[in-house]
Coordinates of C-alpha atoms in Angstrom, one line a residue:
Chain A
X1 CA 33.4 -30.9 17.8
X2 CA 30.2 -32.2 15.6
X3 CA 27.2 -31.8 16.9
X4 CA 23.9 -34.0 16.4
X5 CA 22.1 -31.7 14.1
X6 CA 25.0 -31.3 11.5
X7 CA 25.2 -35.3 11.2
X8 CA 24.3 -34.5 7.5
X9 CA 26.3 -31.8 7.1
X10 CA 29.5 -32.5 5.0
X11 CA 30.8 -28.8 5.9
X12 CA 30.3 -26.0 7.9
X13 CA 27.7 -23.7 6.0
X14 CA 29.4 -21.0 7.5
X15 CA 32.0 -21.5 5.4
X16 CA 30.3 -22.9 2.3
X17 CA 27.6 -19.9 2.2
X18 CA 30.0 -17.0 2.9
X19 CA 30.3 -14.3 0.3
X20 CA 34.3 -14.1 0.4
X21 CA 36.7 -12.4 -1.5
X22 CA 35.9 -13.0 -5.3
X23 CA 32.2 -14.1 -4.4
X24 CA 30.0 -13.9 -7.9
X25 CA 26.3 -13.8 -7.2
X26 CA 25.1 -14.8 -10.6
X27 CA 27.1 -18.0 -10.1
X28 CA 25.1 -19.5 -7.2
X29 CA 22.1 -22.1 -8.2
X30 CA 19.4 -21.2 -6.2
X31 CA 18.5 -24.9 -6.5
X32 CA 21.1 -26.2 -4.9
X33 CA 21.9 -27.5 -1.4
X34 CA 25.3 -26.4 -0.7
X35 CA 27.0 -29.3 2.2
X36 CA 23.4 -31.0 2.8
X37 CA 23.7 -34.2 1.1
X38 CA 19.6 -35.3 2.8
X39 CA 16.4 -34.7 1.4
X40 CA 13.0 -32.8 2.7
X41 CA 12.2 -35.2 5.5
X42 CA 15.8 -35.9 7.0
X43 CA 15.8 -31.8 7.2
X44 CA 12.7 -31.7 9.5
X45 CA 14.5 -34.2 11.8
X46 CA 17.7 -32.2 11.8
X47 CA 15.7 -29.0 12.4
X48 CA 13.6 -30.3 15.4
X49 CA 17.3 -31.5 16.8
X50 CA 18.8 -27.7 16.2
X51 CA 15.6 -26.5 17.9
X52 CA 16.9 -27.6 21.2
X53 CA 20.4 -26.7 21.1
X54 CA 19.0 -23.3 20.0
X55 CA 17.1 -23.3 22.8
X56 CA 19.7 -23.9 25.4
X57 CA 22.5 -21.3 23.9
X58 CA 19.8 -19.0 23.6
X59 CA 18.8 -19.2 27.3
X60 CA 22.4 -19.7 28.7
X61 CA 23.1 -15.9 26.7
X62 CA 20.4 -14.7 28.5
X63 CA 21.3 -15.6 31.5
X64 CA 24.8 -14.7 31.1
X65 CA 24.3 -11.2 30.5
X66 CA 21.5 -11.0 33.9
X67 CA 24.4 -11.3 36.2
X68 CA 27.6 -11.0 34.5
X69 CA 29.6 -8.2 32.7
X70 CA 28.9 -10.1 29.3
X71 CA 27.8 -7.5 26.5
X72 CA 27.6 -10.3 24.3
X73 CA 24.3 -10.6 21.7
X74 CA 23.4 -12.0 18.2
X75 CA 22.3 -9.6 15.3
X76 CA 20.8 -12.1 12.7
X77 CA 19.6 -10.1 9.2
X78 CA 17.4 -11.0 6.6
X79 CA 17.0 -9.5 3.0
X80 CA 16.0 -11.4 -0.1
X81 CA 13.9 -10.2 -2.8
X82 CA 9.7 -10.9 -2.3
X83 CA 8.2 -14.5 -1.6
X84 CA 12.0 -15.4 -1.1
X85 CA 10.9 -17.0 2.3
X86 CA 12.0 -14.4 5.3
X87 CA 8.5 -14.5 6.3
X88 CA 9.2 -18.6 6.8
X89 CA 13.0 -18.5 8.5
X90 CA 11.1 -16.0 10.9
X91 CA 8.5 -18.2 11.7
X92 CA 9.8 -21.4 11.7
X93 CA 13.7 -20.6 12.6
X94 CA 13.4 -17.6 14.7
X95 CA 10.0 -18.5 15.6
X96 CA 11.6 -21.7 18.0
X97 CA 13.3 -19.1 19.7
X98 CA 11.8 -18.4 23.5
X99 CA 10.6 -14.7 22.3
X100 CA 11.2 -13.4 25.6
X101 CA 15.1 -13.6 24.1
X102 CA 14.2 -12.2 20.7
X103 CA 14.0 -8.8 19.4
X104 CA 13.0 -8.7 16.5
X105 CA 12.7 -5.7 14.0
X106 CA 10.5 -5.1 10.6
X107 CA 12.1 -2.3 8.7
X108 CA 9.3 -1.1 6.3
X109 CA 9.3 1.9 3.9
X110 CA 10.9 4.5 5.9
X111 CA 8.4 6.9 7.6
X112 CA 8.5 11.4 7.0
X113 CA 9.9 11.1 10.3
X114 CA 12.5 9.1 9.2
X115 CA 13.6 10.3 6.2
X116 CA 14.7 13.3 8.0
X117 CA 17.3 11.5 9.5
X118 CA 20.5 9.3 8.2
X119 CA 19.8 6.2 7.2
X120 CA 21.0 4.5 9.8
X121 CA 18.9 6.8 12.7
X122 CA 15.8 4.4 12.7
X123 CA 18.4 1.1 12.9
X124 CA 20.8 1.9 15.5
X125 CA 18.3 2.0 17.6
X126 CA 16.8 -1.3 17.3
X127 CA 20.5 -3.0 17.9
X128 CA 20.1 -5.6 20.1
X129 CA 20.6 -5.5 24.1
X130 CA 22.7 -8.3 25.3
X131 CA 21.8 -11.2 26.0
X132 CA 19.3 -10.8 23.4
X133 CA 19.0 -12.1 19.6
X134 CA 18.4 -9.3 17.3
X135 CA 16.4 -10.0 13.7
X136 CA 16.2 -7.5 11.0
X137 CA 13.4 -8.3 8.6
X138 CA 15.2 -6.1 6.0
X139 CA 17.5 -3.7 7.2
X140 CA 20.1 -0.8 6.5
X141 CA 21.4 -2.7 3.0
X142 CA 17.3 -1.4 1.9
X143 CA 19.1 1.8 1.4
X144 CA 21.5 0.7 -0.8
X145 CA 19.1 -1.9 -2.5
X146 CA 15.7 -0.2 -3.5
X147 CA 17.7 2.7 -2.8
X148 CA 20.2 2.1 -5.6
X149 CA 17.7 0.6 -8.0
X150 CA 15.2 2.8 -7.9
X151 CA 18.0 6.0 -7.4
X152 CA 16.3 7.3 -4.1
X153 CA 19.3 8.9 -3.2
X154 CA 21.8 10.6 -5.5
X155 CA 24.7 8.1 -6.4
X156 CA 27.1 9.8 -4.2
X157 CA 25.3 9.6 -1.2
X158 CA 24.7 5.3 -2.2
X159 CA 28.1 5.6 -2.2
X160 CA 28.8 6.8 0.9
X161 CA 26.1 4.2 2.5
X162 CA 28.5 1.4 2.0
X163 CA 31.5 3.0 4.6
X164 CA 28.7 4.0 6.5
X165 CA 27.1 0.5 7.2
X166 CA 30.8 -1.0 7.3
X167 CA 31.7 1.5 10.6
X168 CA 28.0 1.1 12.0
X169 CA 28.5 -2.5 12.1
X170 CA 32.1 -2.5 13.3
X171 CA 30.9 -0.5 16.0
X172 CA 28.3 -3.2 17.2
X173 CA 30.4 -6.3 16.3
X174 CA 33.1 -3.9 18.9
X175 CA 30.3 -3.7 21.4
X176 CA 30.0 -7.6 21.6
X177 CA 26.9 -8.1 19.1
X178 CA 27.3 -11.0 16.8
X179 CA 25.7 -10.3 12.9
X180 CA 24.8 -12.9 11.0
X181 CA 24.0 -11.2 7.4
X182 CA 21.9 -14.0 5.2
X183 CA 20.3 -13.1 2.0
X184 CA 17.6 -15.6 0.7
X185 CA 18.3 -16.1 -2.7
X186 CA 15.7 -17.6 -4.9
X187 CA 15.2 -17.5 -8.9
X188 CA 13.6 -15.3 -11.2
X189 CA 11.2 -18.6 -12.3
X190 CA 10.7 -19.4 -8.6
X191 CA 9.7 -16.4 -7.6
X192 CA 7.0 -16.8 -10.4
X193 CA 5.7 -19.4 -9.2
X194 CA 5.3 -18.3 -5.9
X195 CA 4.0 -15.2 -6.6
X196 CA 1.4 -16.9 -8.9
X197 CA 0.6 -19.0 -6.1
X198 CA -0.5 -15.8 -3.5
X199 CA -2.6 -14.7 -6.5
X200 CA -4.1 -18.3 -6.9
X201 CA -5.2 -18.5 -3.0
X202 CA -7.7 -16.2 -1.5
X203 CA -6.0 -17.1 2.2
X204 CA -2.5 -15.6 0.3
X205 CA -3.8 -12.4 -1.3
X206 CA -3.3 -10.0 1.7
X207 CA 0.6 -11.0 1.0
X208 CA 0.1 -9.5 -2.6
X209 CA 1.1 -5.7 -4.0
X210 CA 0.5 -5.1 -7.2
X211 CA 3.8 -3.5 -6.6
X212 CA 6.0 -6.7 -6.5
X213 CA 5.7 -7.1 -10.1
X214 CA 7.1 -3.7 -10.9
X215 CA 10.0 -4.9 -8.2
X216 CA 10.4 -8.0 -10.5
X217 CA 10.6 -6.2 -13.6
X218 CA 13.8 -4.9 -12.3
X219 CA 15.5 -8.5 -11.2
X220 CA 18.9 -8.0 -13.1
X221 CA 19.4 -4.6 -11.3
X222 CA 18.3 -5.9 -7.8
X223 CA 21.2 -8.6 -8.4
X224 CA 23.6 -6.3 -9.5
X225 CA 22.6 -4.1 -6.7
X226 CA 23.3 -7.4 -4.2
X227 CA 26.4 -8.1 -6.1
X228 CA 27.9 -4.5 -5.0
X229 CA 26.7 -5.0 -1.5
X230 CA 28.7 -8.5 -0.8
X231 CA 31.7 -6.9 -2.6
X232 CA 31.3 -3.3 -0.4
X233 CA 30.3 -5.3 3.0
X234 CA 31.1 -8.7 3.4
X235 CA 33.5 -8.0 6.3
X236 CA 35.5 -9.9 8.4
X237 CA 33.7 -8.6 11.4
X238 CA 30.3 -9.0 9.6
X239 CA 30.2 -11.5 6.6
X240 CA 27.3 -12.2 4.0
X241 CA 26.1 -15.3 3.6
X242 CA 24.3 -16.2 0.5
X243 CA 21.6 -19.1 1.3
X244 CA 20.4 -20.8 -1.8
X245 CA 16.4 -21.0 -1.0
X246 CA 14.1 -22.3 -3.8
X247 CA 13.6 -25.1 -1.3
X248 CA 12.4 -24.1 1.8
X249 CA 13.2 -26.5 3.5
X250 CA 17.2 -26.0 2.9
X251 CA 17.3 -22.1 3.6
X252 CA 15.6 -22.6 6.9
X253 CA 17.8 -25.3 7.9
X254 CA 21.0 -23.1 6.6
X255 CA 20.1 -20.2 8.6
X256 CA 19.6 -22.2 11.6
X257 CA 23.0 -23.8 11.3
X258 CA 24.3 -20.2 11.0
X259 CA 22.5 -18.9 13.9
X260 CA 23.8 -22.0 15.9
X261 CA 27.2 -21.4 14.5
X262 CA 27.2 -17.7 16.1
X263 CA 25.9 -18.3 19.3
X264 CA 28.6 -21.6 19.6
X265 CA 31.2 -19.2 19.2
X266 CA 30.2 -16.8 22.0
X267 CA 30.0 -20.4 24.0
X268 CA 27.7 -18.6 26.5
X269 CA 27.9 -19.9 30.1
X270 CA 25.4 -20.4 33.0
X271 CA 27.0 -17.2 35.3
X272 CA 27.9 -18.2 38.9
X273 CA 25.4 -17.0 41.5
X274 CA 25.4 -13.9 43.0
X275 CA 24.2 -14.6 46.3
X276 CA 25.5 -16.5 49.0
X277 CA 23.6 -20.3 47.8
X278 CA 23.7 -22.1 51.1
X279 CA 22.6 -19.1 52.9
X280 CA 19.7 -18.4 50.9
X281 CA 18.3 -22.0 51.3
X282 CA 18.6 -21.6 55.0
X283 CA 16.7 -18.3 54.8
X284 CA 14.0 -19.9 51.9
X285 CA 13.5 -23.2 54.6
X286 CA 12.9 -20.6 57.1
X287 CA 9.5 -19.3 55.1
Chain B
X1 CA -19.5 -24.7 18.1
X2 CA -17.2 -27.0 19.7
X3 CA -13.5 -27.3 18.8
X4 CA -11.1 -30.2 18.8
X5 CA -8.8 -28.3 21.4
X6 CA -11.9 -27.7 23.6
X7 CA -13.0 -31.9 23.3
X8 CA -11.7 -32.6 27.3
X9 CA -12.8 -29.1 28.9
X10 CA -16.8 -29.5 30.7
X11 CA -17.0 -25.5 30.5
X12 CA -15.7 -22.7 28.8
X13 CA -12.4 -21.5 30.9
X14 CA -13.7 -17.7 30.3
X15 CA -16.7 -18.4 32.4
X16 CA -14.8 -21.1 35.1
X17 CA -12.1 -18.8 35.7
X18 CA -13.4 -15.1 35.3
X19 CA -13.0 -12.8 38.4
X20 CA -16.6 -11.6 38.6
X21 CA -18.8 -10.6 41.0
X22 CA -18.4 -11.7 44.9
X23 CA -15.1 -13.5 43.7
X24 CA -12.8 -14.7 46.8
X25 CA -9.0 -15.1 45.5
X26 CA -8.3 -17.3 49.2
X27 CA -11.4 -19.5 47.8
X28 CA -9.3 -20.6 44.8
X29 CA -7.6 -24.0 44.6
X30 CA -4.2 -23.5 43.1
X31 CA -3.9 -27.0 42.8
X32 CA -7.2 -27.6 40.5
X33 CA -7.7 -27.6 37.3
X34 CA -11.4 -25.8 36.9
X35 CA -12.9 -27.4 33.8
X36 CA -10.5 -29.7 32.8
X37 CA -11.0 -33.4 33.8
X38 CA -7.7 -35.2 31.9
X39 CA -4.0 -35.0 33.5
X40 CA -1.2 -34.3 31.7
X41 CA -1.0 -36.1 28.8
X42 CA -3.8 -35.2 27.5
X43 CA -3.3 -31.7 28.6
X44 CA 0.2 -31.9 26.1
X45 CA -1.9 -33.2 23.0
X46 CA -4.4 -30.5 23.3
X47 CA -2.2 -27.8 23.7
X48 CA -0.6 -29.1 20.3
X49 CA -4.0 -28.8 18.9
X50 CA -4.5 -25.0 20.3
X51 CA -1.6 -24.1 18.6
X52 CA -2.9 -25.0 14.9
X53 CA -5.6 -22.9 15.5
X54 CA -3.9 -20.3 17.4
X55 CA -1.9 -20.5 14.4
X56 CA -4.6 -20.2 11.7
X57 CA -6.2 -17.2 13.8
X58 CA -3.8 -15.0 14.3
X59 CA -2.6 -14.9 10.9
X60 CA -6.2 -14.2 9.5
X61 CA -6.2 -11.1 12.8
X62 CA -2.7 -9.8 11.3
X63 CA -3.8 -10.3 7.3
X64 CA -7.2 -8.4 8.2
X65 CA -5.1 -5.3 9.5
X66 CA -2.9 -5.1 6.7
X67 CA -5.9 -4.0 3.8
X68 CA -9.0 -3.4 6.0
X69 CA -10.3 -1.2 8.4
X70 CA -10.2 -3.6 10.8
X71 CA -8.4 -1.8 14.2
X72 CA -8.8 -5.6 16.2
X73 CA -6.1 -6.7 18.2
X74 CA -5.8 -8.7 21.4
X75 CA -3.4 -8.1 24.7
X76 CA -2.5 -10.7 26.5
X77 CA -1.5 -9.4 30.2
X78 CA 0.1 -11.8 33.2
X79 CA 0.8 -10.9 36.1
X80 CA 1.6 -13.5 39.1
X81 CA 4.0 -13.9 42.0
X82 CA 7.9 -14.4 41.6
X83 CA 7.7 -18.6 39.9
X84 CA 4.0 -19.1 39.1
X85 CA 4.9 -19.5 35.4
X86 CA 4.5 -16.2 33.5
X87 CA 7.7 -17.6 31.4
X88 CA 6.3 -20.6 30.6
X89 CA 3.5 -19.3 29.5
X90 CA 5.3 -17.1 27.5
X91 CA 7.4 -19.8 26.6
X92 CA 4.8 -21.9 25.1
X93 CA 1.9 -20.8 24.6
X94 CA 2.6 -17.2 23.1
X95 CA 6.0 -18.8 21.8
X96 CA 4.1 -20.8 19.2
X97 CA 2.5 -18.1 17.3
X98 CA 4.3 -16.4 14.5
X99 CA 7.0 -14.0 16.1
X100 CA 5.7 -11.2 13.1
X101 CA 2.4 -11.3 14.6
X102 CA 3.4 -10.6 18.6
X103 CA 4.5 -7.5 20.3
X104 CA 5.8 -8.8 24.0
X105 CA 6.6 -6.0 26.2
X106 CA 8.0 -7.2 29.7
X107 CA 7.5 -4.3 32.4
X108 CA 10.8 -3.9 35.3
X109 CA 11.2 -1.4 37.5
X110 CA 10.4 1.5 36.1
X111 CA 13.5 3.5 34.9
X112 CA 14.2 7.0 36.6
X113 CA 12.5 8.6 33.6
X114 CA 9.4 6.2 33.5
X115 CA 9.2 7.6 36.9
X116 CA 8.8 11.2 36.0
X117 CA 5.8 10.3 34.3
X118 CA 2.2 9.1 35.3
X119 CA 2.5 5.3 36.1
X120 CA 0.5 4.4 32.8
X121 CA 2.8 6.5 30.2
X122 CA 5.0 3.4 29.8
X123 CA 2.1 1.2 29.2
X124 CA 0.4 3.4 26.1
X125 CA 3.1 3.1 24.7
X126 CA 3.3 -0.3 24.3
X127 CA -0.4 -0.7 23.7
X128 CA -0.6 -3.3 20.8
X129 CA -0.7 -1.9 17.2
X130 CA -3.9 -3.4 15.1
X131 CA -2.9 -6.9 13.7
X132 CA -0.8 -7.6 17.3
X133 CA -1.1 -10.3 19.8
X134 CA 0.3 -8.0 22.3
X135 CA 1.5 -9.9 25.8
X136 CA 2.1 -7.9 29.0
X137 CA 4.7 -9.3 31.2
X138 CA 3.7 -7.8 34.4
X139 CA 1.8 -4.3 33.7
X140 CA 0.2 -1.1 34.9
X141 CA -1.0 -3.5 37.8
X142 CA 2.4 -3.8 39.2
X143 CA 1.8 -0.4 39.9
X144 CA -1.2 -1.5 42.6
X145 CA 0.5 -4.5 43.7
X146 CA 3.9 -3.9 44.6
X147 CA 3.3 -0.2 44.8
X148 CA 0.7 -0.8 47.5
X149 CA 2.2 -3.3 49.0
X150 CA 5.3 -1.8 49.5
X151 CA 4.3 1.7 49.9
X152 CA 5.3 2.7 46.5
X153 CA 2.8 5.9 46.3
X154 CA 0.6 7.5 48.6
X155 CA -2.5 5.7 49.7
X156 CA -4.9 8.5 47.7
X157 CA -2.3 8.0 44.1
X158 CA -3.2 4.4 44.5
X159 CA -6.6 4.5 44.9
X160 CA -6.9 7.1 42.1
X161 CA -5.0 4.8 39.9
X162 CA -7.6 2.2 40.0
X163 CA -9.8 4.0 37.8
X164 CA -7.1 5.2 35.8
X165 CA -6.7 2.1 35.0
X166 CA -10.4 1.2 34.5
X167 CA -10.3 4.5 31.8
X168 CA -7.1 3.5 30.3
X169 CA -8.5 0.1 28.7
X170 CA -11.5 1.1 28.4
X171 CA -9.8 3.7 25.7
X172 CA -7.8 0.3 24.2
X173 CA -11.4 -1.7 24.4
X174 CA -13.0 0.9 22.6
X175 CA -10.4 1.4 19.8
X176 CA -10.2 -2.3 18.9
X177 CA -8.1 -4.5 21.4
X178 CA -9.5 -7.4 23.0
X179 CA -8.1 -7.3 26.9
X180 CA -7.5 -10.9 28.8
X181 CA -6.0 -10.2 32.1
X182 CA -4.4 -13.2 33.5
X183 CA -3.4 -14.2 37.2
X184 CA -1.2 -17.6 37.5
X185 CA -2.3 -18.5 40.8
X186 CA 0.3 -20.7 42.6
X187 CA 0.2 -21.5 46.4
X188 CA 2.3 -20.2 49.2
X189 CA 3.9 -23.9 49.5
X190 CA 4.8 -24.2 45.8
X191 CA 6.1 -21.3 45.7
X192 CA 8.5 -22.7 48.4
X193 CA 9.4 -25.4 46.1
X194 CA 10.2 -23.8 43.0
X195 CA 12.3 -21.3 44.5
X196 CA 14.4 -23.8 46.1
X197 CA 14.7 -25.8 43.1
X198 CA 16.2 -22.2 41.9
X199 CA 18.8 -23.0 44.1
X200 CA 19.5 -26.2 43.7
X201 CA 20.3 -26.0 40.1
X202 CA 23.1 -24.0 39.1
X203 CA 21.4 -23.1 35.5
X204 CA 18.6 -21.5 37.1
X205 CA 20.3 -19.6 39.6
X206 CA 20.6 -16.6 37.4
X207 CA 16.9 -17.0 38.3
X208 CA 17.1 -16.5 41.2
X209 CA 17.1 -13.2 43.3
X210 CA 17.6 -12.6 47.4
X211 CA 14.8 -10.3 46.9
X212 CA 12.2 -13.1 46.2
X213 CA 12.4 -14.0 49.7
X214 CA 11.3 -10.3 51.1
X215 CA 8.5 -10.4 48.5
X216 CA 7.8 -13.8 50.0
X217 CA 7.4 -12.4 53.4
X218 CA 4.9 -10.4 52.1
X219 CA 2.5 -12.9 50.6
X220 CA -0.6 -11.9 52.6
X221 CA -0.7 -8.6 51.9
X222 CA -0.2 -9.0 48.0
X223 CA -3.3 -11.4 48.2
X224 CA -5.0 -8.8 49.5
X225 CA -3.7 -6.4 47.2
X226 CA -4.6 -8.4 44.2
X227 CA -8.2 -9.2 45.7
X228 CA -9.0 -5.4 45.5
X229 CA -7.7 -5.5 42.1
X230 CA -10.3 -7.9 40.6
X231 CA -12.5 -5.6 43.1
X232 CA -11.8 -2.9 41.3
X233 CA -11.0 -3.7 37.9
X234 CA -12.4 -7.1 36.4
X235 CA -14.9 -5.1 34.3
X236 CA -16.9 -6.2 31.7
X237 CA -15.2 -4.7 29.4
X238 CA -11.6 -6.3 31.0
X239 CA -12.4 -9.1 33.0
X240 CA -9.7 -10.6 35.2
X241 CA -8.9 -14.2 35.1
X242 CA -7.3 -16.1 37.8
X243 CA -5.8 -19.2 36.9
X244 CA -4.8 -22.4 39.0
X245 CA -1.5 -22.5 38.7
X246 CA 0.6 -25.2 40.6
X247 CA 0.3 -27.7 37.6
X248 CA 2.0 -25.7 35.0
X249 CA 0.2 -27.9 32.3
X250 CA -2.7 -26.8 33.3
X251 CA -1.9 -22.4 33.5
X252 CA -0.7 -23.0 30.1
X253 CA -3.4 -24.9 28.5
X254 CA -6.0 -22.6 30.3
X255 CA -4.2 -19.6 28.8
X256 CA -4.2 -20.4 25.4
X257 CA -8.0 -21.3 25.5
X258 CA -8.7 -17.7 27.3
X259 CA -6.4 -16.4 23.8
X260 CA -8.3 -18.5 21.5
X261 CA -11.7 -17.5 23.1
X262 CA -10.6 -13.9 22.4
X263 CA -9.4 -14.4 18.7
X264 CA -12.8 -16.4 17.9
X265 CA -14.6 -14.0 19.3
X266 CA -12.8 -11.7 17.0
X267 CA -13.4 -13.6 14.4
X268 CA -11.0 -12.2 11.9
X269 CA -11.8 -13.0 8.2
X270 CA -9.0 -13.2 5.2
X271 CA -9.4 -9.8 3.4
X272 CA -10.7 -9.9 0.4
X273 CA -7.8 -8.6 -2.8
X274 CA -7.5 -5.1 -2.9
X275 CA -6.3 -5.6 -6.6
X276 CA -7.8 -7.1 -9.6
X277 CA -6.7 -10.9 -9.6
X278 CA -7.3 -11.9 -13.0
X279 CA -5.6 -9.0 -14.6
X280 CA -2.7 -9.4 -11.9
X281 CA -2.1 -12.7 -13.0
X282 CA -1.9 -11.8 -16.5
X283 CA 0.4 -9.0 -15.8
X284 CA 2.8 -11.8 -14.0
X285 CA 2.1 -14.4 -16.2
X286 CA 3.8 -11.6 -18.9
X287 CA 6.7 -11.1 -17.1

């Protein structure tokens, strides 16, 4: 079944973006536009169109899980390295989303409080409910990102992250939850530019830390670091896809299609009522 | 100052629709539009041209929290009977800001454990953090609505909790957070309708509850309950609004002004760098 806002689509991105078996990081152009054969302007059009399907699945899995015995939910999760363009899928992707259906989670630098706990305390419990669509700005894979690079934890205990993440998402994929792993992946040059571009505009320099250039300076490790994580957990149950985002308007459209693509395969349906339906009209005319 | 989205409004909704001294709720026409002299249309085009600026103000509130000392936020509370349009309010007028910058907390029955606390510990909790457009879904009034109505709590617990509440945002008022309380104000008749259009359409039966009608029977004495509300706790510090609410163009247009009136009153400025620029740019301009 195709439908109207993958017109321009000459694959499923699903399958195009995945990082399968044998997946090399280094090998993706973060130009390119991998199945989307349109420009700028023809990707507005086809993300106003996705806008409403989203809209509908999103409401008919809300719905479903009011009445029914459906546990089912969407987990979609973000990481990409700074001024990659999280900030923008949330707004403009997520951001159609009715938000009485989304949760949606900011994982920052861990506080003292949670620090004393596993690395997973502070995510578990942001899981999505169902009927709901989760977002992780950032997520569990931090730990084994700055976590690695920066050696925040001994190399064992990296190590052990990798298992740990692989049974913590079985577990929620098992409870019914969806998760759509994307990382934004942008160059070194781009990001450059863009972070020039938040030093050149007074309205952009709250979204500056001195910070990011120290980050930067450690590019080739951050890949490598993102490298081990699609090799370690890109799962069958839960699968990375790699989004190729120096233009905007691509990644956004990307991730959309790979939200779409999730919630199409839970096919959520409007539940049957509850109540008795000509009953209750007689009992509402009676008012 | 005048602003494009305020060209078709005579008056400033804060003033047309504030719950001040002497108000009547029965003398309220849920069928006008206080203020606003154009129909639908031009209700749709405005509402567009709320959302740039909603747009542009809440990202200067959230960017001033991040480096100042700024502690502003705003909270957004609805409360209305079962269909008058909390949703789509939510829907599209708090649905097209930036998810990052929102904390939506929608209150249900309260859970056996809420229960073992005082009525407003659930509500702190959710209080929004500096930088938030925080939006109540139903509140700590539910508390002197339905638990009066119904019988919830002894007479003298809901009397006290009137000034409970009056304390409680005076505490938020006073550490930053800019309060607009909201009543969608929809008539006893339309009402009617939209429940039976519930059950007409099998996608909004999930909508749909048998309990609506016993809250329906009960209609008088939640006016009632609601007019000692804005008795009791449209202060100047949290004024109530009550807004016309049988043309859902109109609830939602007048609710985004009341949310741009609080931002602009705000007036949240882009924070100046915390960093020097010029040798930032040479340290990235290195790299």
């Amino acid at each position: 079944m195709t439908h109207k806002s993958e017109k321009n689509w000459s694959g499923d991105p699903a399958e195009l973006l995945r990082a399968g078996e044998g997946f090399v990081l280094s090998g993706v152009d973060p130009d390119e536009t991998p199945g989307y054969s349109e420009g700028k302007d023809a990707a507005a059009e086809d993300l106003a169109i996705g806008v409403d399907d989203l809209d509908e699945l999103q409401e008919r899995l809300f719905a479903q899980s009011r009445t029914d015995a459906s546990d089912a939910s969407v987990l979609l999760l973000l990481q990409a390295m700074d001024s990659a363009g999280k900030g923008g899928v949330i707004r403009h992707v997520v951001g159609s989303v009715d938000p009485q259906g989304v949760m949606l989670t900011a994982f920052k630098k861990p506080t003292p409080e949670e620090l004393e706990h596993d690395f997973l305390w502070r995510v578990q419990k942001h899981a999505p409910q169902p009927g709901y669509i989760g977002v992780f700005d950032r997520s569990q894979y931090e730990d084994v990102l700055i976590g690695k690079v920066r050696s925040l934890a001994p190399a064992e205990e990296i190590e052990r992250r990798y298992d740990a993440i692989n049974v913590f998402e079985k577990q929620l994929t098992d409870a019914g939850t969806r998760i759509v792993k994307v990382m934004l992946h942008i160059s070194y040059a781009e990001q450059g530019e863009r972070l020039m571009e938040r030093l050149d505009r007074p309205d952009k320099h709250w979204k500056y830390n001195p910070g990011d250039i120290d980050e930067r300076a450690r590019w080739p490790h951050y890949m490598d670091a993102y490298q081990t994580v699609f090799e370690r957990t890109s799962t069958d149950h839960a699968p990375w896809f790699v989004v190729p985002a120096n233009r905007k308007w691509y990644s956004r459209l990307a991730v959309q299609q790979l939200l779409l693509g999730a919630l199409r395969e839970i096919d959520p349906q409007w539940p049957s009522a509850t109540f008795d339906v000509a009953a209750e009209k007689k009992r509402l005319a009676a008012t």
